[in-house]
Amino acid sequence: MTLLQDKIAIITGAGRGIGAATAEAYARFGARVVVTDIDLDPAEATAARIRGAGGQVLALRCDVTKDGDIEELIGQTVSTFGGIDVLVNNAGYTWDGTLHKMTDAQWEAMIAVHLTAPFKIIRAASPYFREAAKAEIQQHGKARARKIVNISSTSGTRGNAGQANYSAGKAGIIGLTKTLAKEWGQFNVQVNAVAFGYIDTRLTQAKEKGEFTERDGSKIDLGIPEQMRQMATMMIPMGRPGTPEEAAGAVVFFGSALADYVSGQVLEVTGGM
Ligand code: NDP
């Protein structure tokens, strides 16, 4: 029996970075994984690696800011695997700017993806958490443990200049986490958040690479200036950014039975910062 044996886990934004590493780790520990991303190709690529390693996986396209995609995600998960045990709200990106120059679109996009989307996904999944637990309690006197893991950031726990929008979304998800832990504790659902510091992914790559992502017609630069990357590294006691695989470790912990009595917590994963 491995740590996540037969658990059904949804991981959003799992086409690359921390989400992909988390999906692969979950599968390695025995979970049946739903790998979703805004683009199907990267989701399929993660799923192919999981399948290649003998894991069970479903790849789906899901833009977490679109209501119809959320309904589809929950529906397809349940019709394929029969329920949901773990939901990891990981999908996201950054759209930085100093507050006095920040547009409404920049603000709204970050609140939408980092706070409203997790809220709507959890609400759509609630029958498979609350109602499923109620039925188990009625039948066996006890519900099995189910988990929600929300991905936050030290920008949310501590603030970060140039990221008022992102920080607000990542702080908001902590409030949601702590409140839901109180609402759903009675159903044996543990709700926790992981706040990462600096993890080496496309989100934090050198801006000089000139890559961008597109959202609703806006071109958004990816990455951060090389000088800031170096400064951020100097602040880390371990002297380096974390790898996506190291980041995934904390998400595995919260999704597993090792955390069955841990709820409403925020774990900072920062290399000691
Ligand atoms: P990556 O960019 O490597 O991966 C994020 C994935 O989420 C991408 O595939 C991205 O797609 C996808 N995504 C973005 N928007 C949506 C959407 N609307 N619907 C579905 N998928 C979407 O970033 P990370 O792995 O670094 O980030 C993962 C999470 O960790 C994010 O929530 C991030 O804020 C958080 N985090 C990361 C830190 C870091 O240092 N890397 C630090 C603190 C928190 P696409 O590539 O097309 O945009």
Short mmCIF file of N, CA and C in Angstrom, two decimals, residues 95-160:
data_model
loop_
_atom_site.label_atom_id
_atom_site.label_comp_id
_atom_site.label_asym_id
_atom_site.label_seq_id
_atom_site.Cartn_x
_atom_site.Cartn_y
_atom_site.Cartn_z
N TRP A 95 0.87 38.61 -13.25
CA TRP A 95 0.73 39.74 -14.17
C TRP A 95 1.10 40.99 -13.36
N ASP A 96 2.42 41.20 -13.23
CA ASP A 96 2.94 42.15 -12.26
C ASP A 96 2.83 43.61 -12.72
N GLY A 97 2.88 44.49 -11.76
CA GLY A 97 2.92 45.93 -12.01
C GLY A 97 2.80 46.66 -10.68
N THR A 98 3.38 47.85 -10.62
CA THR A 98 3.21 48.63 -9.39
C THR A 98 1.76 49.11 -9.30
N LEU A 99 1.30 49.28 -8.09
CA LEU A 99 -0.14 49.49 -7.88
C LEU A 99 -0.68 50.71 -8.64
N HIS A 100 0.09 51.80 -8.63
CA HIS A 100 -0.45 53.03 -9.23
C HIS A 100 -0.60 52.91 -10.75
N LYS A 101 0.08 51.91 -11.34
CA LYS A 101 -0.04 51.73 -12.79
C LYS A 101 -0.89 50.50 -13.15
N MET A 102 -1.36 49.80 -12.14
CA MET A 102 -2.06 48.53 -12.39
C MET A 102 -3.44 48.78 -13.01
N THR A 103 -3.75 48.05 -14.07
CA THR A 103 -5.06 48.22 -14.71
C THR A 103 -6.11 47.36 -14.00
N ASP A 104 -7.36 47.67 -14.26
CA ASP A 104 -8.45 46.84 -13.72
C ASP A 104 -8.30 45.40 -14.23
N ALA A 105 -7.93 45.27 -15.49
CA ALA A 105 -7.81 43.93 -16.08
C ALA A 105 -6.75 43.12 -15.34
N GLN A 106 -5.62 43.76 -15.01
CA GLN A 106 -4.54 43.07 -14.27
C GLN A 106 -5.04 42.61 -12.90
N TRP A 107 -5.73 43.51 -12.22
CA TRP A 107 -6.25 43.19 -10.89
C TRP A 107 -7.26 42.03 -10.96
N GLU A 108 -8.23 42.19 -11.86
CA GLU A 108 -9.33 41.21 -11.93
C GLU A 108 -8.83 39.84 -12.37
N ALA A 109 -7.85 39.81 -13.27
CA ALA A 109 -7.34 38.52 -13.76
C ALA A 109 -6.71 37.72 -12.62
N MET A 110 -5.97 38.39 -11.75
CA MET A 110 -5.28 37.67 -10.66
C MET A 110 -6.27 37.19 -9.59
N ILE A 111 -7.28 38.02 -9.31
CA ILE A 111 -8.29 37.58 -8.33
C ILE A 111 -9.09 36.41 -8.93
N ALA A 112 -9.35 36.50 -10.24
CA ALA A 112 -10.13 35.44 -10.90
C ALA A 112 -9.42 34.10 -10.84
N VAL A 113 -8.14 34.08 -11.19
CA VAL A 113 -7.46 32.78 -11.32
C VAL A 113 -7.01 32.24 -9.96
N HIS A 114 -6.60 33.13 -9.03
CA HIS A 114 -6.01 32.65 -7.78
C HIS A 114 -7.00 32.52 -6.64
N LEU A 115 -8.18 33.17 -6.78
CA LEU A 115 -9.13 33.13 -5.67
C LEU A 115 -10.54 32.68 -6.10
N THR A 116 -11.09 33.33 -7.14
CA THR A 116 -12.45 32.98 -7.54
C THR A 116 -12.49 31.57 -8.13
N ALA A 117 -11.48 31.22 -8.92
CA ALA A 117 -11.48 29.88 -9.54
C ALA A 117 -11.44 28.76 -8.49
N PRO A 118 -10.51 28.81 -7.52
CA PRO A 118 -10.55 27.76 -6.49
C PRO A 118 -11.89 27.70 -5.76
N PHE A 119 -12.47 28.89 -5.46
CA PHE A 119 -13.79 28.91 -4.81
C PHE A 119 -14.83 28.16 -5.66
N LYS A 120 -14.86 28.47 -6.96
CA LYS A 120 -15.88 27.85 -7.82
C LYS A 120 -15.64 26.36 -8.02
N ILE A 121 -14.37 25.97 -8.09
CA ILE A 121 -14.07 24.54 -8.26
C ILE A 121 -14.49 23.77 -7.01
N ILE A 122 -14.15 24.34 -5.86
CA ILE A 122 -14.53 23.67 -4.60
C ILE A 122 -16.06 23.59 -4.51
N ARG A 123 -16.73 24.67 -4.86
CA ARG A 123 -18.21 24.67 -4.78
C ARG A 123 -18.80 23.62 -5.72
N ALA A 124 -18.24 23.53 -6.93
CA ALA A 124 -18.73 22.53 -7.89
C ALA A 124 -18.45 21.11 -7.40
N ALA A 125 -17.34 20.96 -6.67
CA ALA A 125 -16.96 19.61 -6.19
C ALA A 125 -17.63 19.26 -4.87
N SER A 126 -18.34 20.22 -4.26
CA SER A 126 -18.83 20.01 -2.89
C SER A 126 -19.71 18.77 -2.72
N PRO A 127 -20.56 18.38 -3.71
CA PRO A 127 -21.34 17.15 -3.49
C PRO A 127 -20.44 15.93 -3.26
N TYR A 128 -19.26 15.92 -3.89
CA TYR A 128 -18.38 14.75 -3.80
C TYR A 128 -17.51 14.81 -2.54
N PHE A 129 -17.58 15.91 -1.83
CA PHE A 129 -16.93 16.02 -0.53
C PHE A 129 -18.00 15.91 0.58
N ARG A 130 -18.95 16.86 0.59
CA ARG A 130 -19.93 16.92 1.69
C ARG A 130 -20.95 15.77 1.63
N GLU A 131 -21.61 15.66 0.47
CA GLU A 131 -22.70 14.66 0.39
C GLU A 131 -22.13 13.25 0.49
N ALA A 132 -20.97 13.04 -0.14
CA ALA A 132 -20.33 11.71 -0.06
C ALA A 132 -20.01 11.39 1.39
N ALA A 133 -19.50 12.38 2.11
CA ALA A 133 -19.14 12.16 3.52
C ALA A 133 -20.40 11.88 4.35
N LYS A 134 -21.46 12.64 4.08
CA LYS A 134 -22.71 12.45 4.85
C LYS A 134 -23.21 11.02 4.68
N ALA A 135 -23.18 10.53 3.43
CA ALA A 135 -23.65 9.16 3.16
C ALA A 135 -22.78 8.15 3.91
N GLU A 136 -21.46 8.37 3.93
CA GLU A 136 -20.56 7.44 4.62
C GLU A 136 -20.81 7.46 6.12
N ILE A 137 -21.04 8.67 6.64
CA ILE A 137 -21.29 8.78 8.09
C ILE A 137 -22.58 8.03 8.45
N GLN A 138 -23.58 8.17 7.59
CA GLN A 138 -24.85 7.49 7.85
C GLN A 138 -24.67 5.96 7.80
N GLN A 139 -23.86 5.52 6.83
CA GLN A 139 -23.67 4.06 6.66
C GLN A 139 -22.72 3.45 7.66
N HIS A 140 -21.56 4.14 7.86
CA HIS A 140 -20.49 3.53 8.66
C HIS A 140 -20.15 4.30 9.93
N GLY A 141 -20.85 5.41 10.15
CA GLY A 141 -20.56 6.21 11.33
C GLY A 141 -19.37 7.13 11.18
N LYS A 142 -18.71 7.08 10.02
CA LYS A 142 -17.47 7.85 9.83
C LYS A 142 -17.23 8.06 8.34
N ALA A 143 -16.77 9.23 7.98
CA ALA A 143 -16.42 9.48 6.58
C ALA A 143 -14.92 9.29 6.40
N ARG A 144 -14.52 8.83 5.20
CA ARG A 144 -13.09 8.73 4.98
C ARG A 144 -12.52 10.12 4.75
N ALA A 145 -11.22 10.26 4.95
CA ALA A 145 -10.59 11.57 4.84
C ALA A 145 -10.51 12.01 3.38
N ARG A 146 -10.90 13.25 3.13
CA ARG A 146 -10.73 13.86 1.81
C ARG A 146 -9.96 15.16 2.00
N LYS A 147 -9.34 15.64 0.91
CA LYS A 147 -8.38 16.73 1.06
C LYS A 147 -8.56 17.82 0.01
N ILE A 148 -8.36 19.04 0.45
CA ILE A 148 -8.21 20.15 -0.50
C ILE A 148 -6.88 20.83 -0.19
N VAL A 149 -6.08 21.00 -1.22
CA VAL A 149 -4.78 21.67 -1.07
C VAL A 149 -4.77 22.88 -1.99
N ASN A 150 -4.71 24.06 -1.41
CA ASN A 150 -4.68 25.29 -2.19
C ASN A 150 -3.25 25.81 -2.27
N ILE A 151 -2.87 26.27 -3.45
CA ILE A 151 -1.50 26.76 -3.61
C ILE A 151 -1.47 28.28 -3.45
N SER A 152 -0.75 28.70 -2.42
CA SER A 152 -0.57 30.13 -2.16
C SER A 152 0.89 30.50 -2.43
N SER A 153 1.33 31.59 -1.85
CA SER A 153 2.67 32.12 -2.16
C SER A 153 3.12 32.98 -0.99
N THR A 154 4.43 33.13 -0.86
CA THR A 154 4.92 34.07 0.16
C THR A 154 4.52 35.50 -0.22
N SER A 155 4.18 35.73 -1.48
CA SER A 155 3.64 37.05 -1.85
C SER A 155 2.30 37.27 -1.13
N GLY A 156 1.58 36.20 -0.86
CA GLY A 156 0.32 36.29 -0.12
C GLY A 156 0.52 36.35 1.38
N THR A 157 1.48 35.58 1.89
CA THR A 157 1.69 35.56 3.35
C THR A 157 2.48 36.78 3.82
N ARG A 158 3.33 37.34 2.92
CA ARG A 158 4.22 38.42 3.38
C ARG A 158 4.12 39.70 2.55
N GLY A 159 3.50 39.60 1.35
CA GLY A 159 3.47 40.75 0.42
C GLY A 159 4.71 40.76 -0.46
N ASN A 160 4.61 41.37 -1.63
CA ASN A 160 5.75 41.49 -2.53
C ASN A 160 5.55 42.69 -3.45
#
